[in-house]
Coordinates of C-alpha atoms in Angstrom, one line a residue:
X66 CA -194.8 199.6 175.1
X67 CA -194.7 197.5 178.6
X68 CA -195.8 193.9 178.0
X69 CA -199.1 193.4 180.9
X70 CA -199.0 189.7 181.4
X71 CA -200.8 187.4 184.0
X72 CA -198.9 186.0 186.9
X73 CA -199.8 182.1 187.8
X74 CA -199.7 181.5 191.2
X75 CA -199.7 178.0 191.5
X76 CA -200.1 178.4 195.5
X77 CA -203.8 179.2 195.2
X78 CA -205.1 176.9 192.2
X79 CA -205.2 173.4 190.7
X80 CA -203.0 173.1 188.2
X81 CA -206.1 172.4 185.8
X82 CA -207.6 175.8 186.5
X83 CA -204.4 177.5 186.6
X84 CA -204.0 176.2 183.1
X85 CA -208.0 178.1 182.0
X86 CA -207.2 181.1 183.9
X87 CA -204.2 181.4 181.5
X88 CA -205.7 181.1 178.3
X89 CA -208.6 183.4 179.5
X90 CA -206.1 185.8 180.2
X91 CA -204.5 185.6 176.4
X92 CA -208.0 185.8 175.1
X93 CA -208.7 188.5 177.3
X94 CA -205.6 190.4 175.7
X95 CA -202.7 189.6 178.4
X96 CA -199.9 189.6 176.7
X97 CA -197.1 188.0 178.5
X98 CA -197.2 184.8 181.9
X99 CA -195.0 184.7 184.5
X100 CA -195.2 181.3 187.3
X101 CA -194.7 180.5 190.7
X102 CA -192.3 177.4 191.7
X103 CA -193.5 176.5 195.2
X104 CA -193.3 172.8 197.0
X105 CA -195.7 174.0 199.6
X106 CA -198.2 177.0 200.2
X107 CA -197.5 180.4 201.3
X108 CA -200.2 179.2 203.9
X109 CA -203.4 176.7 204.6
X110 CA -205.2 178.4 203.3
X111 CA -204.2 178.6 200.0
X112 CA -204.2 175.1 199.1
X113 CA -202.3 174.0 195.9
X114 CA -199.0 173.6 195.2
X115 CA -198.8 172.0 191.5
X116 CA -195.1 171.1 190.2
X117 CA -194.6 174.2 187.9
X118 CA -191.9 172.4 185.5
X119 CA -194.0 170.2 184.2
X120 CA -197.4 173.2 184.1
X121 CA -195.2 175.4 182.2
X122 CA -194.8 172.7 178.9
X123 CA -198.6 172.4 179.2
X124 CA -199.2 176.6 179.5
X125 CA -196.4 177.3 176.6
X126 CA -198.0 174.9 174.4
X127 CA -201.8 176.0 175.3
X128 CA -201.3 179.4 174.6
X129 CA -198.6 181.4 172.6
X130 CA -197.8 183.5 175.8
X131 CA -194.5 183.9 177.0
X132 CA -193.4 182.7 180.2
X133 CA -191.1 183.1 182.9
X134 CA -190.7 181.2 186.6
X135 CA -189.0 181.8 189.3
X136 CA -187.0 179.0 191.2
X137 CA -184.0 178.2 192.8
X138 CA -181.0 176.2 191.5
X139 CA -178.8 175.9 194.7
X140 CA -178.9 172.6 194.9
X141 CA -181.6 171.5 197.3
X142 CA -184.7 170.7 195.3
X143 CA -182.8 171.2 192.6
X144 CA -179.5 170.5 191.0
X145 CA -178.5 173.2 188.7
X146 CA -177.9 170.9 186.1
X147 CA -181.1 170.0 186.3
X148 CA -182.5 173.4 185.9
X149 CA -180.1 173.7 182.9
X150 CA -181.9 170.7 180.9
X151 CA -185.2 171.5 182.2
X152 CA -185.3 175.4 181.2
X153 CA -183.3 174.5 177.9
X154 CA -186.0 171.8 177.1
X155 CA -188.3 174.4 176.6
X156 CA -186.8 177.2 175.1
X157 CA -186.0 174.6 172.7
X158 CA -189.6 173.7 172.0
X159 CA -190.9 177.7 172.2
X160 CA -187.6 180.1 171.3
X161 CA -187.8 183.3 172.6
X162 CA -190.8 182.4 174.8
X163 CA -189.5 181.2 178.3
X164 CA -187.1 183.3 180.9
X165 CA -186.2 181.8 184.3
X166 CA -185.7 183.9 187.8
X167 CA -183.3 182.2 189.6
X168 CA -183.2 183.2 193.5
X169 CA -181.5 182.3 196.9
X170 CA -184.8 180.5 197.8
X171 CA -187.2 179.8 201.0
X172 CA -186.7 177.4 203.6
X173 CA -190.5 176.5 202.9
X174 CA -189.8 174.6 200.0
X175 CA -186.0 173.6 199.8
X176 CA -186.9 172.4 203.4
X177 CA -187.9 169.2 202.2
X178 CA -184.4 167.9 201.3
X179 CA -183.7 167.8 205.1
X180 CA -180.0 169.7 204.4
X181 CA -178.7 172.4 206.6
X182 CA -180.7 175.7 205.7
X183 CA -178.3 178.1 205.3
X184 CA -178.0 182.3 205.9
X185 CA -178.7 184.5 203.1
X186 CA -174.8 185.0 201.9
X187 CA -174.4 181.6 201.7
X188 CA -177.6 181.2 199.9
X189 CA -176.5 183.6 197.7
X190 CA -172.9 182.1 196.8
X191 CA -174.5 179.1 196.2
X192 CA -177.1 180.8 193.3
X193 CA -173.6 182.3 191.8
X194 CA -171.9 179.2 191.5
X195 CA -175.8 177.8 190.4
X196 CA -176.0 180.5 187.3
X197 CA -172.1 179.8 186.0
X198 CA -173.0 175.9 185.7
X199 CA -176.4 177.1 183.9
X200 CA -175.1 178.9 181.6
X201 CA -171.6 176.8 180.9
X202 CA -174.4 173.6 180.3
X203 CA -176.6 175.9 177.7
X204 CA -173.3 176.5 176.2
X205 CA -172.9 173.1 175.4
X206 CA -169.9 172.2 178.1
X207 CA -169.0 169.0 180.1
X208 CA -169.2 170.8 183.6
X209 CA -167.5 169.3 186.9
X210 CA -168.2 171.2 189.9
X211 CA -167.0 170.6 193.4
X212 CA -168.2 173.5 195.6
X213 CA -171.5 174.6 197.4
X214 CA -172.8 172.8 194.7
X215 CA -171.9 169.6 193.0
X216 CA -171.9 168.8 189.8
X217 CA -170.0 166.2 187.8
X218 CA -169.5 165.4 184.1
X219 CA -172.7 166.8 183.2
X220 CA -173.5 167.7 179.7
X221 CA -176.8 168.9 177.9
X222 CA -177.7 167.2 174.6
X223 CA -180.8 169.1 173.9
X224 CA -180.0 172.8 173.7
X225 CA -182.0 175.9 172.1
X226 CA -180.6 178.1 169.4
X227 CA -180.7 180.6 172.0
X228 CA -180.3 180.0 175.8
X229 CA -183.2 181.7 178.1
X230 CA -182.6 184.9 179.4
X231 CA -181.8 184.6 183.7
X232 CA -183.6 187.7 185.2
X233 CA -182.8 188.5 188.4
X234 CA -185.4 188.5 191.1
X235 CA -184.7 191.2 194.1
X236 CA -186.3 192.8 197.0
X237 CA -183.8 194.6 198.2
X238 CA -181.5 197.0 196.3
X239 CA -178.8 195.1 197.8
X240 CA -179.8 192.2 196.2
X241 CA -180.8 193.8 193.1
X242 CA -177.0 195.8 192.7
X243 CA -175.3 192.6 193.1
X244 CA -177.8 191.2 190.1
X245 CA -176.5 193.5 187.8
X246 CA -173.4 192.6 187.7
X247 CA -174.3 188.8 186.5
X248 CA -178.2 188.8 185.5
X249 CA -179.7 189.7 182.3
X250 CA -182.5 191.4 183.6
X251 CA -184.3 192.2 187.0
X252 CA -187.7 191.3 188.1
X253 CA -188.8 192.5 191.3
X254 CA -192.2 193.2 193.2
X255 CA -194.8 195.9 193.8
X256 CA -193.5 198.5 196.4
X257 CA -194.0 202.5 197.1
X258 CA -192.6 204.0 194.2
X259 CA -189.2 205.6 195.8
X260 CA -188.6 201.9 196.5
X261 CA -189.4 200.3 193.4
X262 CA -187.1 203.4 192.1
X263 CA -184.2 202.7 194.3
X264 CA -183.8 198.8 193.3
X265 CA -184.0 200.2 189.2
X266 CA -180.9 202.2 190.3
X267 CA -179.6 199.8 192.6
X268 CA -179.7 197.3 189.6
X269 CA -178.7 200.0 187.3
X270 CA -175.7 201.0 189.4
X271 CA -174.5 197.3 189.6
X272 CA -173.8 196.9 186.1
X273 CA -177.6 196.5 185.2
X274 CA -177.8 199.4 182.3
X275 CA -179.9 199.3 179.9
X276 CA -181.1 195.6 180.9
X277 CA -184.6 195.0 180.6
X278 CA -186.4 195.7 183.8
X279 CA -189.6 193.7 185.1
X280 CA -192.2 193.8 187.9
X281 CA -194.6 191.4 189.7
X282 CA -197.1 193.5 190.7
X283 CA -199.6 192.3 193.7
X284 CA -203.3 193.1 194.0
X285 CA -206.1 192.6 195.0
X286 CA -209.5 193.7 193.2
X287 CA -213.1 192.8 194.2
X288 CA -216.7 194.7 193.2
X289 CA -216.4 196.2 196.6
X290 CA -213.2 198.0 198.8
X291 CA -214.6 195.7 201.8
X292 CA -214.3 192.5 199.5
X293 CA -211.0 193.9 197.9
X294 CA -209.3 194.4 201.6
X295 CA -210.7 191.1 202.9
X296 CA -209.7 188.8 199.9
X297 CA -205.9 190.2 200.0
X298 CA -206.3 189.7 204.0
X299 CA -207.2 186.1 203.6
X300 CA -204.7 185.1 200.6
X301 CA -201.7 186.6 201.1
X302 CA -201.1 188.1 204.5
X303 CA -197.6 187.2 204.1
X304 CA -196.8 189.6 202.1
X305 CA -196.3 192.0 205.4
X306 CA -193.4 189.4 206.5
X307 CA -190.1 190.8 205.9
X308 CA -187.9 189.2 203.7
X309 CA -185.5 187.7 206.4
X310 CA -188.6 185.8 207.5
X311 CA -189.7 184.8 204.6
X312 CA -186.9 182.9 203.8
X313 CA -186.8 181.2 206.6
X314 CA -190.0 180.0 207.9
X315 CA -189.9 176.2 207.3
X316 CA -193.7 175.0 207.2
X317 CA -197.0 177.2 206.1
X318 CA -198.7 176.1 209.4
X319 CA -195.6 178.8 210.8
X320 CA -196.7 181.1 208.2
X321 CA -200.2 181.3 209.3
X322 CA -198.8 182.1 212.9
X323 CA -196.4 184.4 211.8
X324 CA -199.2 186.4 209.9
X325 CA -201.7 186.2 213.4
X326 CA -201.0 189.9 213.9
X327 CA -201.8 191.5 210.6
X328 CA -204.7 193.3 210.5
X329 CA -207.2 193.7 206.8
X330 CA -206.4 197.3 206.4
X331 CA -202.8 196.5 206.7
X332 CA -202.6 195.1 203.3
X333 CA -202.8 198.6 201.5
X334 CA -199.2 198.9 203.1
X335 CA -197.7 196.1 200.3
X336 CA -200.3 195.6 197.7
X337 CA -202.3 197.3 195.4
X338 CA -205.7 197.1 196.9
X339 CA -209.0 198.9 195.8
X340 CA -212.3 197.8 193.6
X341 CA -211.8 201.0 191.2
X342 CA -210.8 199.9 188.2
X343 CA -209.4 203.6 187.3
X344 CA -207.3 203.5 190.2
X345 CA -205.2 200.2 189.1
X346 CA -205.3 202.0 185.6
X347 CA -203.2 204.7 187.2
X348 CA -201.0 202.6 189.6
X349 CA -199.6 200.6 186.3
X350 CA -199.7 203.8 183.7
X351 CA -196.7 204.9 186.0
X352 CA -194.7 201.7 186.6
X353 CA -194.8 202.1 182.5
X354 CA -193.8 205.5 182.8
X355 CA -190.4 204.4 185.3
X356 CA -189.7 201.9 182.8
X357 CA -190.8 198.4 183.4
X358 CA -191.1 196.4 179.8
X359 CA -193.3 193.4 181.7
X360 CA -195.6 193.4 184.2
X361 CA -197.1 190.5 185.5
X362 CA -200.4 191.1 187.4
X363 CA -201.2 188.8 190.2
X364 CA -204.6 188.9 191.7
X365 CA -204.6 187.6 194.9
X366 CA -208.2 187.5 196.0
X367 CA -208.7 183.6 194.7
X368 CA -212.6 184.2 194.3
X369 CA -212.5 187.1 191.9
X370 CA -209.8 185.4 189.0
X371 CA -212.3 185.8 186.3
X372 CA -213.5 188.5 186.7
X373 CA -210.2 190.1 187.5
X374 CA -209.3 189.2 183.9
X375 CA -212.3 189.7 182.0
X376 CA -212.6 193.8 183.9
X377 CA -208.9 194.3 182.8
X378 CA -209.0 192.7 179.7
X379 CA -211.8 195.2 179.3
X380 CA -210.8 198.5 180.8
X381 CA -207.2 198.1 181.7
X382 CA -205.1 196.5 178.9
X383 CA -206.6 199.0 175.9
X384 CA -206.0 201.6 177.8
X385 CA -202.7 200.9 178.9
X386 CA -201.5 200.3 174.7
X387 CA -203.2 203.6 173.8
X388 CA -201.1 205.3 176.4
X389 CA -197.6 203.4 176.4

């Protein structure tokens, strides 16, 4: 049966509330977390942008969820070797608990180290040469690294028993076939279903078989289809950027600009939109069905959080375990 877990998006809330909407969400019968790792806001509107390494010791420890985040160890924010000692920390204080995502990143928050931003394939050598340092520093190894990224005569003194799992995140079957190959997992988003079929295959056809296969899935939900529409309008109109754009947009002010032309009833295009309860009931019954083992939900519209969780926690989850 698929693991329905509660996505944190720290680019909406305090850190404070973030941190009650989770437990809520355990009590309400979610049974897995999954975490954002943003400097700066998808846009203005949104308004937070808490440090999601140190949230994540707090949320582990205040619930008994797992968790995964996804970041980027390329070297900008973030050294891989830090990663390495910061995702070993704790999955040695919670085994079997924490995952990490490791991706090729956004300009709109490895920006702020003022380096050169670089194109994707670049990006993406550097998160290869990222995930081998990782791993040889769970291992217990003394790692020197001169390439894309730089490391030297770094060795981790606090490991787990067992290292975290790296899942791969992908939106585009490219991206997701060249994950299989390396990943332990893929994690991607909410799409049409021939899409979110094609990056399974993709990830499968890659060397990705019989790895365990996750989704972020986007929605909005509101008492009304008016209120559902307008709250994913307001939130998260970036999810109708492509991803080349995404990447590379360097400040949310751009965001909001780049976002000008999307209209409310575009949203349906991306994300799961509607105030019928059945109807999300159906969406996830057949990501189980294609073969997803955790799904993280992620409510977008910031004024119905509670009442996202306490309605699902209701109608959604039971159903979901009597039918998986």
């Amino acid at each position: 049966m698929a693991r329905i877990g509660y996505h944190a998006s720290h680019e909406q809330y305090a850190p404070s509330r973030l941190l009650k909407y989770v437990q809520q969400a355990e009590q309400a019968g979610f049974q897995s977390g999954m975490s954002s790792d943003h400097f700066h806001p998808w846009g203005e509107g949104q308004g937070h942008s808490g440090f999601a390494w140190s949230w994540l010791g707090a949320a582990l420890q205040a619930s008994s969820l797992s968790f995964g985040v996804v970041t980027v160890p390329g070297g900008w924010r973030y050294n891989p070797a830090i990663i390495a000692q910061a995702s070993a920390t704790l999955a040695e204080m919670f085994p079997g608990r924490f995952w990490i995502a490791p991706g090729s990143g956004e300009q709109l928050n490895e920006g702020i180290v003022g380096e050169r931003w670089p194109p994707k394939a670049e990006r993406n050598a550097r998160l290869r040469e990222a995930i081998d340092i990782v791993r040889a520093l769970w291992a217990g190894e003394t790692v020197t690294h001169r390439g894309l990224v730089v490391v030297e005569e770094a060795k981790l003194y606090s490991r787990p028993a067992e290292p975290p799992k790296i899942i791969g995140p992908a939106l585009s079957p490219e991206t997701a076939e060249w994950m299989g190959g390396w990943a332990d997992g893929l994690v991607t988003v909410v799409g049409p279903r021939e899409s979110m079929q094609k990056m399974i295959d993709a990830f499968r056809r890659g060397g990705g078989e019989g790895k365990p296969i996750f989704l972020q899935a986007q929605l909005s939900f509101a008492r009304t289809e008016e209120e559902a529409t307008r709250g994913a309008w307001e939130q998260w109109k970036t999810v109708k950027l492509p991803s080349p754009v995404l990447s590379d947009l360097r400040l949310p002010a751009q965001f909001d600009a780049a976002g000008e032309s999307v209209r409310p009833e575009d949203m349906k295009e991306k994300m799961r939109v509607s105030a019928d309860v059945e109807q999300h009931l159906a969406w996830l019954a057949e990501d189980v069905e294609m073969g997803f083992e955790e799904i993280n939900l992620h409510c977008v519209h910031r004024e119905q959080q509670e009442r996202f969780i306490e309605v699902f926690g209701e109608r959604v989850l039971p159903q979901l375990a009597k039918t998986g």
